[in-house]
Short mmCIF file of C-alpha atoms and ligand atoms in Angstrom, two decimals:
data_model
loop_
_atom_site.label_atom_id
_atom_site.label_comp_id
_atom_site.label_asym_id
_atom_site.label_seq_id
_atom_site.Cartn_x
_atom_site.Cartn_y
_atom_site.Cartn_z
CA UNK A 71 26.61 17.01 -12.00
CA UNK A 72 23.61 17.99 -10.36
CA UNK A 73 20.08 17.52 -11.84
CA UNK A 74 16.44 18.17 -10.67
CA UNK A 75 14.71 15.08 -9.28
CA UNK A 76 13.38 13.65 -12.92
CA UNK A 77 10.04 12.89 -12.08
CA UNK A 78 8.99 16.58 -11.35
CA UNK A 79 9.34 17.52 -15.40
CA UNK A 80 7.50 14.10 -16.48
CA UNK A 81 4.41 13.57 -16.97
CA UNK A 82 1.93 12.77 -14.66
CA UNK A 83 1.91 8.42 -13.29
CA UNK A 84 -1.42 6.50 -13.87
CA UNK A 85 -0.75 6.18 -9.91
CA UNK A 86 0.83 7.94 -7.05
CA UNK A 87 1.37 7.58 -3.53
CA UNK A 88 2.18 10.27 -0.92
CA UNK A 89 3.72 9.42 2.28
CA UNK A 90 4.13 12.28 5.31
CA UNK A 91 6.63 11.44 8.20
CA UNK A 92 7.11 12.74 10.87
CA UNK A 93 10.43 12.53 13.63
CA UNK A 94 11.19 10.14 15.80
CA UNK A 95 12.67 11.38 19.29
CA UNK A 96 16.67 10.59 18.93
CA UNK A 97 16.18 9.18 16.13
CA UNK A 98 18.88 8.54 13.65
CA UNK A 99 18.16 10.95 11.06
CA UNK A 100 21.62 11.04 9.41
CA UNK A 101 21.61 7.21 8.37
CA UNK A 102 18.04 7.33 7.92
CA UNK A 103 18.44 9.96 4.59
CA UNK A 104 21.69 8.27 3.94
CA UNK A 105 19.52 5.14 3.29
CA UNK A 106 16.71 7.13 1.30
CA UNK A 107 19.20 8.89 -1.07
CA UNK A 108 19.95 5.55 -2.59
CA UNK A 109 16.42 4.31 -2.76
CA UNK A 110 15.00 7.90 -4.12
CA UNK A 111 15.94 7.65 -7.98
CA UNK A 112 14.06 10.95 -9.07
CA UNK A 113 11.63 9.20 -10.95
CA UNK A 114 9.48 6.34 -8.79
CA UNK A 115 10.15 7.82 -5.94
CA UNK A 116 9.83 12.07 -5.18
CA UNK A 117 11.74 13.09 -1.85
CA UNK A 118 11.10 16.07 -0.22
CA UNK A 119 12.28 17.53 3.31
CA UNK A 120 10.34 19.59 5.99
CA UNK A 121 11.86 22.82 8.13
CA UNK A 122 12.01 20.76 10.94
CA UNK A 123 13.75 17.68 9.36
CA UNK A 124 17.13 20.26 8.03
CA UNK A 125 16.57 21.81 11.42
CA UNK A 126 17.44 18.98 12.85
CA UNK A 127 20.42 18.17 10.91
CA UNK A 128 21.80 21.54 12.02
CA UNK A 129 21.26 23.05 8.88
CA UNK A 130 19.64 25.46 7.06
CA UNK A 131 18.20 25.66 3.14
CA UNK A 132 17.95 28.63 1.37
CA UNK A 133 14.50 29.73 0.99
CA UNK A 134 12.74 26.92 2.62
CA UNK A 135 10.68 27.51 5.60
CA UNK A 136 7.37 26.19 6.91
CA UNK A 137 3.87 27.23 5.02
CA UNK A 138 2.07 29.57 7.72
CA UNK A 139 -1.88 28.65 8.31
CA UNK A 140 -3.97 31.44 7.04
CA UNK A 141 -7.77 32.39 6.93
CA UNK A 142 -9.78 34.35 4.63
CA UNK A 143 -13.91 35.63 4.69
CA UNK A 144 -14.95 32.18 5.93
CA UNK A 145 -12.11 29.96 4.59
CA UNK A 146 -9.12 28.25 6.93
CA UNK A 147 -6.43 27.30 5.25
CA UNK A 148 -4.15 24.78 7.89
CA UNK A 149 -0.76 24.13 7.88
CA UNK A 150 0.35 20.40 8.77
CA UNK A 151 4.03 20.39 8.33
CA UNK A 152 5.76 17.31 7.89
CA UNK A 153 9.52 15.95 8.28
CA UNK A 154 9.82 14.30 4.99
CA UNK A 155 7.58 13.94 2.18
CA UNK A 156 7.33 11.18 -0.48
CA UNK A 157 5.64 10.69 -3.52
CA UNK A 158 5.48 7.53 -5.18
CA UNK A 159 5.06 6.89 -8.73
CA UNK A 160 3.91 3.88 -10.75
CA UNK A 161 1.10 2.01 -12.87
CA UNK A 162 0.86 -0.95 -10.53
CA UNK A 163 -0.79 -0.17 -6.95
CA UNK A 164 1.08 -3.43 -5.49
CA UNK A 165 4.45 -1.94 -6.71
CA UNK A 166 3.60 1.32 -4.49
CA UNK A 167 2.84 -1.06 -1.30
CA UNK A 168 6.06 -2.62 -2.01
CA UNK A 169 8.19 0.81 -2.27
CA UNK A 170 6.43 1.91 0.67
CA UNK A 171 7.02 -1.15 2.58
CA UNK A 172 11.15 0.25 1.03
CA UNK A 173 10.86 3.74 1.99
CA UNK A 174 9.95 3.09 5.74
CA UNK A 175 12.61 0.20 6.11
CA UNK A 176 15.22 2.95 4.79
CA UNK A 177 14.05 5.61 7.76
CA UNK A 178 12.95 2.60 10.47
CA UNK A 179 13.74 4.24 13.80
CA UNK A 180 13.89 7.94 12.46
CA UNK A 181 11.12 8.40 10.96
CA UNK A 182 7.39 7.52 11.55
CA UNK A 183 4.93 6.99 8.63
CA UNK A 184 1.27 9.05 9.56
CA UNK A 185 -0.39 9.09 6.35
CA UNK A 186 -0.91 7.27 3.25
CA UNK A 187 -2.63 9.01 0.40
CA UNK A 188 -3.77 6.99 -2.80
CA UNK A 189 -3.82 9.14 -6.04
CA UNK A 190 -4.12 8.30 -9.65
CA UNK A 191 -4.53 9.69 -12.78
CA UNK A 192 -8.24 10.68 -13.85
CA UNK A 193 -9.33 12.02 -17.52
CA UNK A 194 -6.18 12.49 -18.94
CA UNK A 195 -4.98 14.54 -16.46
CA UNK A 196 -8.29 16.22 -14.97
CA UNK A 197 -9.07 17.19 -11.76
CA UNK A 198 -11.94 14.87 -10.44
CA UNK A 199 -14.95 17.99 -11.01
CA UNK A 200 -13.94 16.94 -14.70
CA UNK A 201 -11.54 20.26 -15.54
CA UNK A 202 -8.28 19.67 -17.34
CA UNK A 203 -5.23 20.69 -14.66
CA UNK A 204 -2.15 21.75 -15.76
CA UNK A 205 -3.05 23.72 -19.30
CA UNK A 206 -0.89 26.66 -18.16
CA UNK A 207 2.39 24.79 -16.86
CA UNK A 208 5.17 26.12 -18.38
CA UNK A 209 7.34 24.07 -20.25
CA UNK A 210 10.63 23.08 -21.65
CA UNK A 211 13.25 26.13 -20.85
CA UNK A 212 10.36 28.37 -18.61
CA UNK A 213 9.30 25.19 -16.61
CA UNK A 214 13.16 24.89 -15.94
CA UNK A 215 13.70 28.29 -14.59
CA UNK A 216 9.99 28.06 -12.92
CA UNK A 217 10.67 25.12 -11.20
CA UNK A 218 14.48 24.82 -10.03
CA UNK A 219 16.82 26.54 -7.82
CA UNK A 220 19.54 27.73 -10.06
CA UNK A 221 22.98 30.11 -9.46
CA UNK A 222 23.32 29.07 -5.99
CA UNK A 223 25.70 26.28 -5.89
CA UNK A 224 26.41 22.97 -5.79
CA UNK A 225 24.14 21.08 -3.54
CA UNK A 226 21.10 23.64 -3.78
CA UNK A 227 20.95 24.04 -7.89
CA UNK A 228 18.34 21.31 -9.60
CA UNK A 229 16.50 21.52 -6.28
CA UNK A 230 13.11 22.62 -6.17
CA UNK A 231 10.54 23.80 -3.38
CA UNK A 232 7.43 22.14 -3.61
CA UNK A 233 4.30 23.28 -2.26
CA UNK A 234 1.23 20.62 -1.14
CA UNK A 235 -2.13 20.87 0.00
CA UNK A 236 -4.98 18.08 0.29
CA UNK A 237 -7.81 19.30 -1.01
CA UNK A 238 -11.31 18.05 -0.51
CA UNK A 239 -14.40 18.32 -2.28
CA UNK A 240 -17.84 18.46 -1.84
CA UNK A 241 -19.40 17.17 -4.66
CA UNK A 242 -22.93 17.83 -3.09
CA UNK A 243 -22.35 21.22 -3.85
CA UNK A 244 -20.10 21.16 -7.15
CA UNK A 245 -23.25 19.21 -7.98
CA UNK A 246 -25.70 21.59 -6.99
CA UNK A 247 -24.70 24.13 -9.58
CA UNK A 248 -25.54 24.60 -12.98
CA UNK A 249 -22.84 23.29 -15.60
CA UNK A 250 -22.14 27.08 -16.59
CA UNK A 251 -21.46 28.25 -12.65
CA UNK A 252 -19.23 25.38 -12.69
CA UNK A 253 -17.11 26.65 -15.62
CA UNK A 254 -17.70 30.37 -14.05
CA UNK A 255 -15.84 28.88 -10.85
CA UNK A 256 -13.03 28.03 -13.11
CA UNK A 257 -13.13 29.91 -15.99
CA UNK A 258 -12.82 27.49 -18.05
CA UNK A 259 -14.98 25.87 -20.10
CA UNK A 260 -15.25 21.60 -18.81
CA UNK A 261 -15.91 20.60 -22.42
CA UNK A 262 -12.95 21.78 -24.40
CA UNK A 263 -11.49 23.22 -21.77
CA UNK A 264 -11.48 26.98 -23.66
CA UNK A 265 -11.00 29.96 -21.26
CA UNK A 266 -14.22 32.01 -20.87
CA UNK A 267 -14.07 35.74 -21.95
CA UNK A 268 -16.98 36.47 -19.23
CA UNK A 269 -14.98 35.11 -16.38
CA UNK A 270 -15.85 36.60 -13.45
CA UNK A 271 -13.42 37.89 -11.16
CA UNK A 272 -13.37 34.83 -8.65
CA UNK A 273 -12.61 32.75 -11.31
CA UNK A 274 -10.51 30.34 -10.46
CA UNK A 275 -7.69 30.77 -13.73
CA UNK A 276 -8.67 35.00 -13.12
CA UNK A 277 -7.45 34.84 -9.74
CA UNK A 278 -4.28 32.98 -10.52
CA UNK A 279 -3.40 33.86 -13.74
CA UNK A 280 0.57 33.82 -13.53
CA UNK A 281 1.28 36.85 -15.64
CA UNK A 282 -0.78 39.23 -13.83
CA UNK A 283 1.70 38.85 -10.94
CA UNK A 284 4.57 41.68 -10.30
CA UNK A 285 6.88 39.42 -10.95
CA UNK A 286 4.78 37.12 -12.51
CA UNK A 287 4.44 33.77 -10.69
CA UNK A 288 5.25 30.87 -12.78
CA UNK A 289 5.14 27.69 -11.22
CA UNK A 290 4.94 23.97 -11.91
CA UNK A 291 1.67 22.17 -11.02
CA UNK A 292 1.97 18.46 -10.71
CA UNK A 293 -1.67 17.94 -8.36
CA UNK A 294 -3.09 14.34 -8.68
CA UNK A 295 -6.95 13.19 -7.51
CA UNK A 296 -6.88 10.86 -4.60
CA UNK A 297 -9.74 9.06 -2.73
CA UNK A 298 -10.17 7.52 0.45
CA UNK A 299 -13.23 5.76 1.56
CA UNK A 300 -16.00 8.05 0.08
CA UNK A 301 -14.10 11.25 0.49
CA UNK A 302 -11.90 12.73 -2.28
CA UNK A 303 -10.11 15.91 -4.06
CA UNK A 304 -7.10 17.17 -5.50
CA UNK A 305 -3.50 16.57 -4.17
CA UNK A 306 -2.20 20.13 -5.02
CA UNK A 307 1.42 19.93 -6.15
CA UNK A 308 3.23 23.18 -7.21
CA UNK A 309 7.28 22.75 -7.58
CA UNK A 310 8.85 25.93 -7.38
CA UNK A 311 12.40 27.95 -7.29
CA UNK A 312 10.99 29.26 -4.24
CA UNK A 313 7.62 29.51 -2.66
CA UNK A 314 6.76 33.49 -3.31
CA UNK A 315 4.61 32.30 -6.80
CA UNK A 316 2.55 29.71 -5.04
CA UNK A 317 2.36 31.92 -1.87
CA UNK A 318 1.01 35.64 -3.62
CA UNK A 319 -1.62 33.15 -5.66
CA UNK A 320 -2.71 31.77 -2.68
CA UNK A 321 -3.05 34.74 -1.09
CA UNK A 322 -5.60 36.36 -3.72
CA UNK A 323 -7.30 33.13 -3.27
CA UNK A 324 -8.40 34.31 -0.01
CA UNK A 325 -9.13 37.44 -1.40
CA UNK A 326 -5.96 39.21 0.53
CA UNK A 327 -5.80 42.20 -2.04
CA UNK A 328 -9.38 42.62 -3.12
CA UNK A 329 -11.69 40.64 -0.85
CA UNK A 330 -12.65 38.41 -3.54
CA UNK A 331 -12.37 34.65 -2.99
CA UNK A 332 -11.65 32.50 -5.12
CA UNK A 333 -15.15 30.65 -6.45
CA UNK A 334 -13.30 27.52 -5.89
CA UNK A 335 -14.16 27.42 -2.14
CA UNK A 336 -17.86 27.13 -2.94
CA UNK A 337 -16.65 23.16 -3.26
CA UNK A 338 -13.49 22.68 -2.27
CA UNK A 339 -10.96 23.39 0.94
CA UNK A 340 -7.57 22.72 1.67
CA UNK A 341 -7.79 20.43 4.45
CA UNK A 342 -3.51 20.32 4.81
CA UNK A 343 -1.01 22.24 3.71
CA UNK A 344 2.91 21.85 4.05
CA UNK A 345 6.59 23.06 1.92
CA UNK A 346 9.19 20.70 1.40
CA UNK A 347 12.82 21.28 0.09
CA UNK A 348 13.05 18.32 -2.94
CA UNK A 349 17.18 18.01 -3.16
CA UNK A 350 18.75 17.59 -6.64
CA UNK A 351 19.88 14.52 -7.71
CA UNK A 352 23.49 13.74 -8.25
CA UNK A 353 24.66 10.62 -10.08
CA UNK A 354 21.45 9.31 -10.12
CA UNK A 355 21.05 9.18 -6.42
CA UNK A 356 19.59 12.03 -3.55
CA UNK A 357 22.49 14.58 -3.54
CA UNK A 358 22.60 15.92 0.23
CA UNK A 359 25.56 18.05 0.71
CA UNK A 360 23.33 20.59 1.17
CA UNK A 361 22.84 18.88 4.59
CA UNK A 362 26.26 18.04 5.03
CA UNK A 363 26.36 14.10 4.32
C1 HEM B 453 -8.85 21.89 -5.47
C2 HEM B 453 -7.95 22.77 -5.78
C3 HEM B 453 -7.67 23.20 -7.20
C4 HEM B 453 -8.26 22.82 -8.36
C5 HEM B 453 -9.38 21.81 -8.58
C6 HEM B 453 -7.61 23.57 -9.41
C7 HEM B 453 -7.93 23.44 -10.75
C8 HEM B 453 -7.39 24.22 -11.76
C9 HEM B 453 -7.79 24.18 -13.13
C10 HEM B 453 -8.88 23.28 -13.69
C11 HEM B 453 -7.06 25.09 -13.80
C12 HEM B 453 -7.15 25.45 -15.30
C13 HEM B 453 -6.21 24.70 -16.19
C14 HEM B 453 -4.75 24.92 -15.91
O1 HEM B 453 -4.13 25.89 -16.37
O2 HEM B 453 -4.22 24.10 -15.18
C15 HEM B 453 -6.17 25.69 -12.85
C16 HEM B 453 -5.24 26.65 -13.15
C17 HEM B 453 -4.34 27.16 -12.24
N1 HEM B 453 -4.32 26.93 -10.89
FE1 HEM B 453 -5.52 25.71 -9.87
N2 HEM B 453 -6.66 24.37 -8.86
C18 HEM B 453 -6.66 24.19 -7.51
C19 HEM B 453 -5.87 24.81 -6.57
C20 HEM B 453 -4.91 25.73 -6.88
C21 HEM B 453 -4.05 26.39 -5.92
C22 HEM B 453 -4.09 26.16 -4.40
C23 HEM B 453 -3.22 27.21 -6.62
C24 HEM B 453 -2.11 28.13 -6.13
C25 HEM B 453 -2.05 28.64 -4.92
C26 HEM B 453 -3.54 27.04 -8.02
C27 HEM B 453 -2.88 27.67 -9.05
C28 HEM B 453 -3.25 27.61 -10.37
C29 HEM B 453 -2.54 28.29 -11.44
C30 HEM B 453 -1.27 29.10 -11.32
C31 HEM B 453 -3.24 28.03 -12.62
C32 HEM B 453 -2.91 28.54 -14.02
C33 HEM B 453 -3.41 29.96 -14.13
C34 HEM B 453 -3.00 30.62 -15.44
O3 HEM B 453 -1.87 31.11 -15.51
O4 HEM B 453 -3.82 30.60 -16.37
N3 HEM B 453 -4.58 26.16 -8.14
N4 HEM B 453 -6.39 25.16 -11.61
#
């Protein structure tokens, strides 16, 4: 039987890892995903597929395609797709090296590792300006029927179409506002995380707030902080049945229907942005007959 790759309904890792690959020329892809489907048990390791990677194969998935770049009143929003996504999972950094060191033996010759991101868990589960992420996820049945493909058949039910973009803050300027225009830009209050009545309309949670959608636009959020060096932000992580909830919120992020941006941009930007198909898992291992192997 088919299931949804565990780790998406857990809860969030102390530490994660995200890998981006891209193709190899004549590369062979086949054996390459052959060899990942063992190593990708739903639950250390996350395994997610680009456009380009099923194009490849010959094959298409339902309702995956490749996010578009888009701009808004002084905002760019890039696209960076990717082959094949991974996110590793784990408390002990040296066990991520090690499953990394896994991962790219699996795809040698097919695949080429370009990035690396180190994330972990801050807060509890806050995003690094201090604000609990995650408050509104759905759960139990809803997060189910948010998050997974479901009704079209074996090979593409239990899969799920995840969304990511690296954002990065400026903490210059979260800094340079006043603890109450920092809870305005997310309309939420940082110390017990209450939602404020006054919210204005750029409010973050205002401007995304899944039942004001027609339909409304549940999705499951799963972002982690990373850091590099002296930069850092939010790995944004939505898992979805398909991409139209994360893709309408975005878009009144930019202020598409009103011209209102979201306040989050006064400190923070996407600075990638790529979909991935994440395959459902069948006795305990990648299931790709979607693909054909
Ligand atoms: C740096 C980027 C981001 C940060 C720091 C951030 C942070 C937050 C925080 C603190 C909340 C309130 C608590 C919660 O319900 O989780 C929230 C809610 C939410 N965010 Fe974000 N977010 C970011 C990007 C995005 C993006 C790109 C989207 C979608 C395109 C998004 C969609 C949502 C949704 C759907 C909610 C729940 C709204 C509701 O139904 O109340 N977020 N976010």
């Amino acid at each position: 039987m088919s299931e949804p790759q565990t780790a998406i309904l857990a809860p969030l890792p102390a530490l994660g890892r995200y890998l981006s690959f891209s193709a190899r020329p004549q590369g062979e892809l086949r054996a390459a995903l052959r060899a990942l489907a063992e190593l990708a048990d739903g639950e250390r390791l996350v395994v997610g597929l680009g456009e380009s990677l099923v194009r490849a194969l010959g094959r298409n998935v339902p309702g995956l395609h490749s996010f578009a770049s888009a701009v808004g009143p002084g905002l760019e929003l890039p696209a960076t797709p990717a082959a094949l996504w991974c996110w590793l999972r784990g408390d002990d950094r040296g066990d991520l090296v090690h499953l990394t060191r896994k991962v790219q033996a699996a795809v040698d010759g097919a695949l080429a590792l370009d990035q690396v991101i180190e994330a972990f868990r801050h807060g509890g589960g806050r995003d690094l300006s201090g604000y609990e992420d995650g408050t509104e996820n759905p759960t139990g049945d809803a997060a189910m029927e948010a998050a997974f493909v479901a009704g079209q058949g074996k090979g593409l039910d239990g899969a799920s179409l995840v969304a990511v973009q690296q954002w990065l803050h400026d903490f210059g300027r979260f800094d340079a506002m006043s603890p109450r225009e920092q809870d305005q830009t997310i309309g939420r209050r940082r110390s017990d995380n209450v939602e404020l009545d006054d919210a204005p309309a750029s409010a973050h949670v205002k401007r995304t707030a899944q039942e004001s959608f027609e339909p409304e636009a549940f999705m499951l959020r799963r972002s982690m902080p990373w850091s590099e060096g002296v930069r850092s932000g939010l790995m944004f992580v939505a898992f979805g049945k398909s991409f139209d909830a994360f893709e309408v919120q975005l878009q009144r992020m930019i202020g598409a229907e009103d011209g209102i941006t979201d306040a989050l941009f006064r400190f923070t930007r996407p600075i990638t942005g790529a979909y991935f198909w994440c395959p459902p898992l069948r006795d305990g291992r990648l299931d790709l007959r979607a693909l054909g192997l």
